[in-house]
Tab-separated table of C-alpha atoms and ligand atoms in Angstrom:
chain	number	residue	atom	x	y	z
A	1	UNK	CA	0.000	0.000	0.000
A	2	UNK	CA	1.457	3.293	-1.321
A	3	UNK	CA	0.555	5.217	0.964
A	4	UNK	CA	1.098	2.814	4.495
A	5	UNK	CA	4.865	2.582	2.226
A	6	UNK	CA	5.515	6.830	2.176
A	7	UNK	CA	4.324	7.282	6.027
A	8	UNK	CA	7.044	4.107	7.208
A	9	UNK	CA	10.285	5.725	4.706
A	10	UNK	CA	12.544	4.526	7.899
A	11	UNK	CA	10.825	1.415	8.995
A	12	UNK	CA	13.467	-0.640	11.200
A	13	UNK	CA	16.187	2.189	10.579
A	14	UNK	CA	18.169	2.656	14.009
A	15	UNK	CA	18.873	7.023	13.440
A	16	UNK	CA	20.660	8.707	16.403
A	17	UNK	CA	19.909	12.526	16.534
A	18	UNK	CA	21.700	14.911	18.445
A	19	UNK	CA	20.099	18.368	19.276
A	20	UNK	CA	20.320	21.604	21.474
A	21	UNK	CA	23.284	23.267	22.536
A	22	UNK	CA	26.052	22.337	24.817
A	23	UNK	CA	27.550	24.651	27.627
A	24	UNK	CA	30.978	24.496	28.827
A	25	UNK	CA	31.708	25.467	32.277
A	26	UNK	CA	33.308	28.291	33.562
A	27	UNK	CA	32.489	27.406	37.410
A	28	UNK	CA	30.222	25.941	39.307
A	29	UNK	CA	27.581	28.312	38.590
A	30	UNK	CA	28.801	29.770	35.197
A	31	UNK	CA	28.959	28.303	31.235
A	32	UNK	CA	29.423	29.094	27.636
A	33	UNK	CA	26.319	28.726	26.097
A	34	UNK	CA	24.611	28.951	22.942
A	35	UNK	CA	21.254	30.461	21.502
A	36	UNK	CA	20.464	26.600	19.918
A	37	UNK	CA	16.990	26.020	21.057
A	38	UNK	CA	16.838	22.277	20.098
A	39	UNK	CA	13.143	22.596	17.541
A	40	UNK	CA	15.101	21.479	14.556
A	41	UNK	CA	16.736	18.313	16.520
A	42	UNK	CA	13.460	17.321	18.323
A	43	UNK	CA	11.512	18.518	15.033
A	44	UNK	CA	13.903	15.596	13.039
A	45	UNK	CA	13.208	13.040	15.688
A	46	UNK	CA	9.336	13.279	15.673
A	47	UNK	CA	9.725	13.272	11.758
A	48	UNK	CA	12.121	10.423	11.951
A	49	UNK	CA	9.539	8.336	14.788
A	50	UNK	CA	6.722	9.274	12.148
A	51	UNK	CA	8.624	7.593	9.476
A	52	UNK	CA	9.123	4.580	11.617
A	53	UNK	CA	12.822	4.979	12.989
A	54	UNK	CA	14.058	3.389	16.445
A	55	UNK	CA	15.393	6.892	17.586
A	56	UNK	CA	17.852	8.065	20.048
A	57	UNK	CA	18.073	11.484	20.895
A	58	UNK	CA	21.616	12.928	21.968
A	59	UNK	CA	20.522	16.454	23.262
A	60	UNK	CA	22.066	19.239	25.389
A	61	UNK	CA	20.317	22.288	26.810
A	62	UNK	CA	17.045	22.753	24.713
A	63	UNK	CA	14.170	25.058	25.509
A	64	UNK	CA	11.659	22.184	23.915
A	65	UNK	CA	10.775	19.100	25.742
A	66	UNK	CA	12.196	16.103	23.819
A	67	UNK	CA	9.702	13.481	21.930
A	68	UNK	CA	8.918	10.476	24.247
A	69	UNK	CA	9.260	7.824	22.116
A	70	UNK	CA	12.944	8.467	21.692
A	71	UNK	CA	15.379	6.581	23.682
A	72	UNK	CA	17.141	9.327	25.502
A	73	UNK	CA	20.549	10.792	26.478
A	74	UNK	CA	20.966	14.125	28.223
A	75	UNK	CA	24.058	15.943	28.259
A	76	UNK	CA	25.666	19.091	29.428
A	77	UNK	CA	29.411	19.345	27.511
A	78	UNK	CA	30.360	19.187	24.138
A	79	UNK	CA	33.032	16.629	25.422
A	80	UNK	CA	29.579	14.208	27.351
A	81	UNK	CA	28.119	14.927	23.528
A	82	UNK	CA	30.898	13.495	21.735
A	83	UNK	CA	30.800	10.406	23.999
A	84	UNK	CA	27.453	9.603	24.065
A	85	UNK	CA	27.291	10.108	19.877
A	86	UNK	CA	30.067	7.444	19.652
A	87	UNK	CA	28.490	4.944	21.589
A	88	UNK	CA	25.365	5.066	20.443
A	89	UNK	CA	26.738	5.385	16.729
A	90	UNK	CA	28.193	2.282	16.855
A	91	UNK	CA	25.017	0.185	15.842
A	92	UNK	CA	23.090	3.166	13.829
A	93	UNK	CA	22.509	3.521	10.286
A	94	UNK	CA	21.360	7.204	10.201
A	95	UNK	CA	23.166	10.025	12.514
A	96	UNK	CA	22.430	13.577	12.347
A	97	UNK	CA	24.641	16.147	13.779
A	98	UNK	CA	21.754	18.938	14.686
A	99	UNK	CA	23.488	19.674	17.973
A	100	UNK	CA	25.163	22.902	18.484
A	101	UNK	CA	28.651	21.771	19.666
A	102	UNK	CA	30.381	24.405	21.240
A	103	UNK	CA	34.087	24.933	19.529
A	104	UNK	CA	35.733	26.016	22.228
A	105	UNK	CA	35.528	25.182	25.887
A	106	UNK	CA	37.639	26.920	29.019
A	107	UNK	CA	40.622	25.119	29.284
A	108	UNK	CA	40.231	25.182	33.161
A	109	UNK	CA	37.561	25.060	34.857
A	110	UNK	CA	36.993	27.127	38.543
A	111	UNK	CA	36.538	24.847	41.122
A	112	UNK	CA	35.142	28.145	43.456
A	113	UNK	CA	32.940	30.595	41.831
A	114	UNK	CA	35.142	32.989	40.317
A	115	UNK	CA	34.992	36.316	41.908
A	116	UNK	CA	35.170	39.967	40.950
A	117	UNK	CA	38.006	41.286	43.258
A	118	UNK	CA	39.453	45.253	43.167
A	119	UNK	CA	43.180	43.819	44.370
A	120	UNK	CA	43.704	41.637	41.428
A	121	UNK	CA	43.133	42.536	37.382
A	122	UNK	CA	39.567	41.199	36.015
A	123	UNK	CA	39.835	37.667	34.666
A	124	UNK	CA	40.785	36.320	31.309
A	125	UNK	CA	39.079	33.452	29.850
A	126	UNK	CA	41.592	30.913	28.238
A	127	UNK	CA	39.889	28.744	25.629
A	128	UNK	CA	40.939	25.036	23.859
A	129	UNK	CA	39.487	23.518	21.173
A	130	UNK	CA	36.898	20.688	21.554
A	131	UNK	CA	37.088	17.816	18.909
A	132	UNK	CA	35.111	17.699	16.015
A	133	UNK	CA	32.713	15.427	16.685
A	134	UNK	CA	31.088	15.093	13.162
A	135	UNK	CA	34.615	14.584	11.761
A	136	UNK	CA	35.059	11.806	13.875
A	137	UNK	CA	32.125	9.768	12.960
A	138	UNK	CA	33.435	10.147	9.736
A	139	UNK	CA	36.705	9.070	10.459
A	140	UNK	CA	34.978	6.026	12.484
A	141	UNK	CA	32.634	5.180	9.884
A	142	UNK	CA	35.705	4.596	7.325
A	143	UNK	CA	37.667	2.917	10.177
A	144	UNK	CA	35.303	0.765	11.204
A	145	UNK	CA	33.995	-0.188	7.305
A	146	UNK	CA	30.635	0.995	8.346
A	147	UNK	CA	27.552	1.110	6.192
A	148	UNK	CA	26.123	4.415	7.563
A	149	UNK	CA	24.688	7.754	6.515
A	150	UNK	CA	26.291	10.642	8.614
A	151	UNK	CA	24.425	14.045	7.981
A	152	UNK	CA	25.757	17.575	9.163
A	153	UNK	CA	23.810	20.715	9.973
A	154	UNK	CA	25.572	24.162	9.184
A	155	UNK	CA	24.001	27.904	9.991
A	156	UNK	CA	26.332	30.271	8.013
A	157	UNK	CA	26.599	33.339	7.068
A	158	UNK	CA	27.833	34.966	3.745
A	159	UNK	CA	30.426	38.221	3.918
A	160	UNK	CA	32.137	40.118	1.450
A	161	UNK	CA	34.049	37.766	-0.139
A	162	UNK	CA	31.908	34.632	-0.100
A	163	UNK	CA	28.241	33.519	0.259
A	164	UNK	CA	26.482	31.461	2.380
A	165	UNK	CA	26.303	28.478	-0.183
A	166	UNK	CA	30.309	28.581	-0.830
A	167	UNK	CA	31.475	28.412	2.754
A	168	UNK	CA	28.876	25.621	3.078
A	169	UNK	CA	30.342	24.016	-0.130
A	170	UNK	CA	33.587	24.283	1.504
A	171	UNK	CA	32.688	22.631	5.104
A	172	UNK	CA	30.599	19.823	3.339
A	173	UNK	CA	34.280	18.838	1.858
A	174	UNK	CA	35.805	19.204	4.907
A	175	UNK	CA	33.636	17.359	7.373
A	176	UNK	CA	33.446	14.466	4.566
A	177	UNK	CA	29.568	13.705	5.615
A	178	UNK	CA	26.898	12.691	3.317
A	179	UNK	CA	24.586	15.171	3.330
A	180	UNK	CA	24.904	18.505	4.955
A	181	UNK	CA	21.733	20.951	6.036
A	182	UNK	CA	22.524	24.455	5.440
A	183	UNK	CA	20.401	27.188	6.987
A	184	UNK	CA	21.446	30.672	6.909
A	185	UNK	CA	21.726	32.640	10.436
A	186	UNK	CA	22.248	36.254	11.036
A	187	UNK	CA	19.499	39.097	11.036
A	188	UNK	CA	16.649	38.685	8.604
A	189	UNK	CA	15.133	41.387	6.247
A	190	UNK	CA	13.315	42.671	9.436
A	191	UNK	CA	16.294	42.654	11.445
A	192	UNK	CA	14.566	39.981	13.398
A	193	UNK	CA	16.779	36.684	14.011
A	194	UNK	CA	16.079	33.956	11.122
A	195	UNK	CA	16.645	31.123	13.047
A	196	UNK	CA	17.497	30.536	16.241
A	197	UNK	CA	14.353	30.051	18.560
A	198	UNK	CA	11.764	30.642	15.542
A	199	UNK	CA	9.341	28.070	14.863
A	200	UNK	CA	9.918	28.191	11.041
A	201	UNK	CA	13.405	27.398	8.771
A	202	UNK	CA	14.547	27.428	5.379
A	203	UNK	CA	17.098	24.936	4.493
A	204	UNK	CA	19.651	23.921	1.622
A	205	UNK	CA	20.735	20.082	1.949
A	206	UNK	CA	23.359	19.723	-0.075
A	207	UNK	CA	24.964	16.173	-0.734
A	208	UNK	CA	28.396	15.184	-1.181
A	209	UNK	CA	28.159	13.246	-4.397
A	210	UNK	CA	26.974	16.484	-5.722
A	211	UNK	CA	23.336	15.568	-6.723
A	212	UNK	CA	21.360	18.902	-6.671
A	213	UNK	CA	20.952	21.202	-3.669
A	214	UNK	CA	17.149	20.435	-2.080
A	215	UNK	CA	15.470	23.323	-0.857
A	216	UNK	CA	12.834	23.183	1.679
A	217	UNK	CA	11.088	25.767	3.439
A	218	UNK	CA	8.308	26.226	6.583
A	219	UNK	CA	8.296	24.973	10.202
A	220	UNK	CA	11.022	22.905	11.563
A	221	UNK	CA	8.727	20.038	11.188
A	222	UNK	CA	8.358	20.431	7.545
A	223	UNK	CA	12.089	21.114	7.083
A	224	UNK	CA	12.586	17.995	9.075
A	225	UNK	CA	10.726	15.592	7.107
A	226	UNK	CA	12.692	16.831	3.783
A	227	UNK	CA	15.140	15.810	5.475
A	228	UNK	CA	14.139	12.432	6.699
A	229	UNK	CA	12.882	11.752	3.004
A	230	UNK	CA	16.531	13.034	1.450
A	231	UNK	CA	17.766	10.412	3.625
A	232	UNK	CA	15.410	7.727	3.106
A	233	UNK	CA	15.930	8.137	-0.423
A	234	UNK	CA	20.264	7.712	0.121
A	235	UNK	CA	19.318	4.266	2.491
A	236	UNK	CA	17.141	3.394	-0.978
A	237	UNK	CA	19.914	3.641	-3.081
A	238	UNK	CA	23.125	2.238	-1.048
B	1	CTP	N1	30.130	19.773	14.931
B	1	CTP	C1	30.649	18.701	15.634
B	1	CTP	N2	31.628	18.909	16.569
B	1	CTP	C2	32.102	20.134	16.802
B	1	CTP	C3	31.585	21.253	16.071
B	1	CTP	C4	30.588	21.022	15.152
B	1	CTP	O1	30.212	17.565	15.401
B	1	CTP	N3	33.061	20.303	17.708
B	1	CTP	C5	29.084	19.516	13.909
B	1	CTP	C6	27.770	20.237	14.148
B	1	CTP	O2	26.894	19.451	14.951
B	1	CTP	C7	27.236	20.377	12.738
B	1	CTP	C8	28.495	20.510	11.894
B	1	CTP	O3	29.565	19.979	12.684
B	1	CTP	O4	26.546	19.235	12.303
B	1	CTP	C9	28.838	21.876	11.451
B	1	CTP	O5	28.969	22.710	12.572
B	1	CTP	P1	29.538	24.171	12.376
B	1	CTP	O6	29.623	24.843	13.691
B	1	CTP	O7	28.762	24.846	11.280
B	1	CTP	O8	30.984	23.842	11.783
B	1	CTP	P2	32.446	24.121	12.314
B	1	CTP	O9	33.339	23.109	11.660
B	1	CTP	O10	32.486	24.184	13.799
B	1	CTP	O11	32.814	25.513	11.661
B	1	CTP	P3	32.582	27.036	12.161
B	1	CTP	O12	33.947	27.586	12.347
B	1	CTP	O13	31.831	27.673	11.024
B	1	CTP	O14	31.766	27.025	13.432
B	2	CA	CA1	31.185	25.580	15.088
């Protein structure tokens, strides 16, 4: 039946999702944060349930209440990310990289509450780099001989010398993934923020074998299941 086929596009797929945005402490009370929301990460794993997925859901701080059908991991760090996506990796055939990983994270972290003091100069924050998580699926994947579809979410923004689209072109090469969701960030016509926190998105996914750019457009939801059917199609065809 065509139409009990469309609705199951990821029937007995295992897809691990990762969503929201990590924070990297500072002290005990204190973190770097960012303004990920987690709708486009929860919005992939209702689409990906719908379709008839076994789901895990990797998620930092969101501001949305994960789907309950999803097995679940909550984590705090980039660092607790990266672990948690390598685990559960290990037996999935889908992963999607919607988290916001943080790039950087203190390279110490305050046991005490740091504290503003007259007698000594105001504190500078010292940053290292955290590892690229997304690379190193990639990197696993090949290691490992893995049958596996990795995808890669990227907000950009275009400048002077290059648009949105080229840097995107550029990271999809450099991150080696499938299949990489471009949105682009920044202030809107209105000056209003395009994407963070909003209900709606408009996406590129671009693939790595170069087949067209799909374009898809409306709430995260929508923009979520072109995505789940971009990738049902690639599981079709491998
Ligand atoms: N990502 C990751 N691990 C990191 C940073 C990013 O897995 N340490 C993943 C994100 O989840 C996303 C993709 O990589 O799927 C692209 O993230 P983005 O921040 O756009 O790319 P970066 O390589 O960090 O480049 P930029 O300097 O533009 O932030
Ligand atoms: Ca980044």
């Amino acid at each position: 039946d065509q139409a009990a086929g469309r609705s199951q596009l990821l029937q007995g797929r295992r897809v691990v999702i990762t969503a929201g945005g990590t924070r990297e402490p500072l002290d005990p009370v204190r973190f770097l944060g960012n303004k990920s929301s987690g709708k486009q990460g929860v919005a992939l794993a209702e689409s990906a349930l719908a379709a008839g997925a076994e789901v895990i859901l990797i998620h930092a701080h969101m501001d949305v209440a994960p789907p309950r059908d999803a097995k679940q991991h909550s984590v705090d760090t980039a660092l607790e990310l990266r672990a948690a996506t390598l685990s559960a990796a290990a037996g999935a055939d889908v992963v999607i990289m919607a988290a916001a990983v943080a790039d950087f994270r203190p390279s110490t972290v305050s046991t005490g509450k740091i504290k503003k003091r007259d007698d000594v100069a105001d504190p500078v924050i010292k940053l290292v780099r955290n590892p690229d998580i997304l690379v190193e699926l990639v990197a696993h994947r090949a290691a490992q001989n893995l049958s596996q579809l990795i995808v890669g979410f990227a907000a950009e923004t275009g400048d002077d010398e290059h648009d949105a689209r080229s840097y995107a072109e550029a990271k999809l090469a450099r991150k080696g993934c499938d299949l990489l969701v471009v949105n682009e960030v920044g202030p809107g016509e209105t000056g209003q923020e395009k994407v963070f926190g909003r209900d709606g998105n408009q996406v590129e996914i671009l693939s790595r074998d170069g087949a067209g750019p799909v374009q898809a457009a409306g709430s995260k939801r929508q923009v979520a299941d072109a995505v789940v059917r971009v990738i049902a199609e690639r599981l079709g065809a491998t």
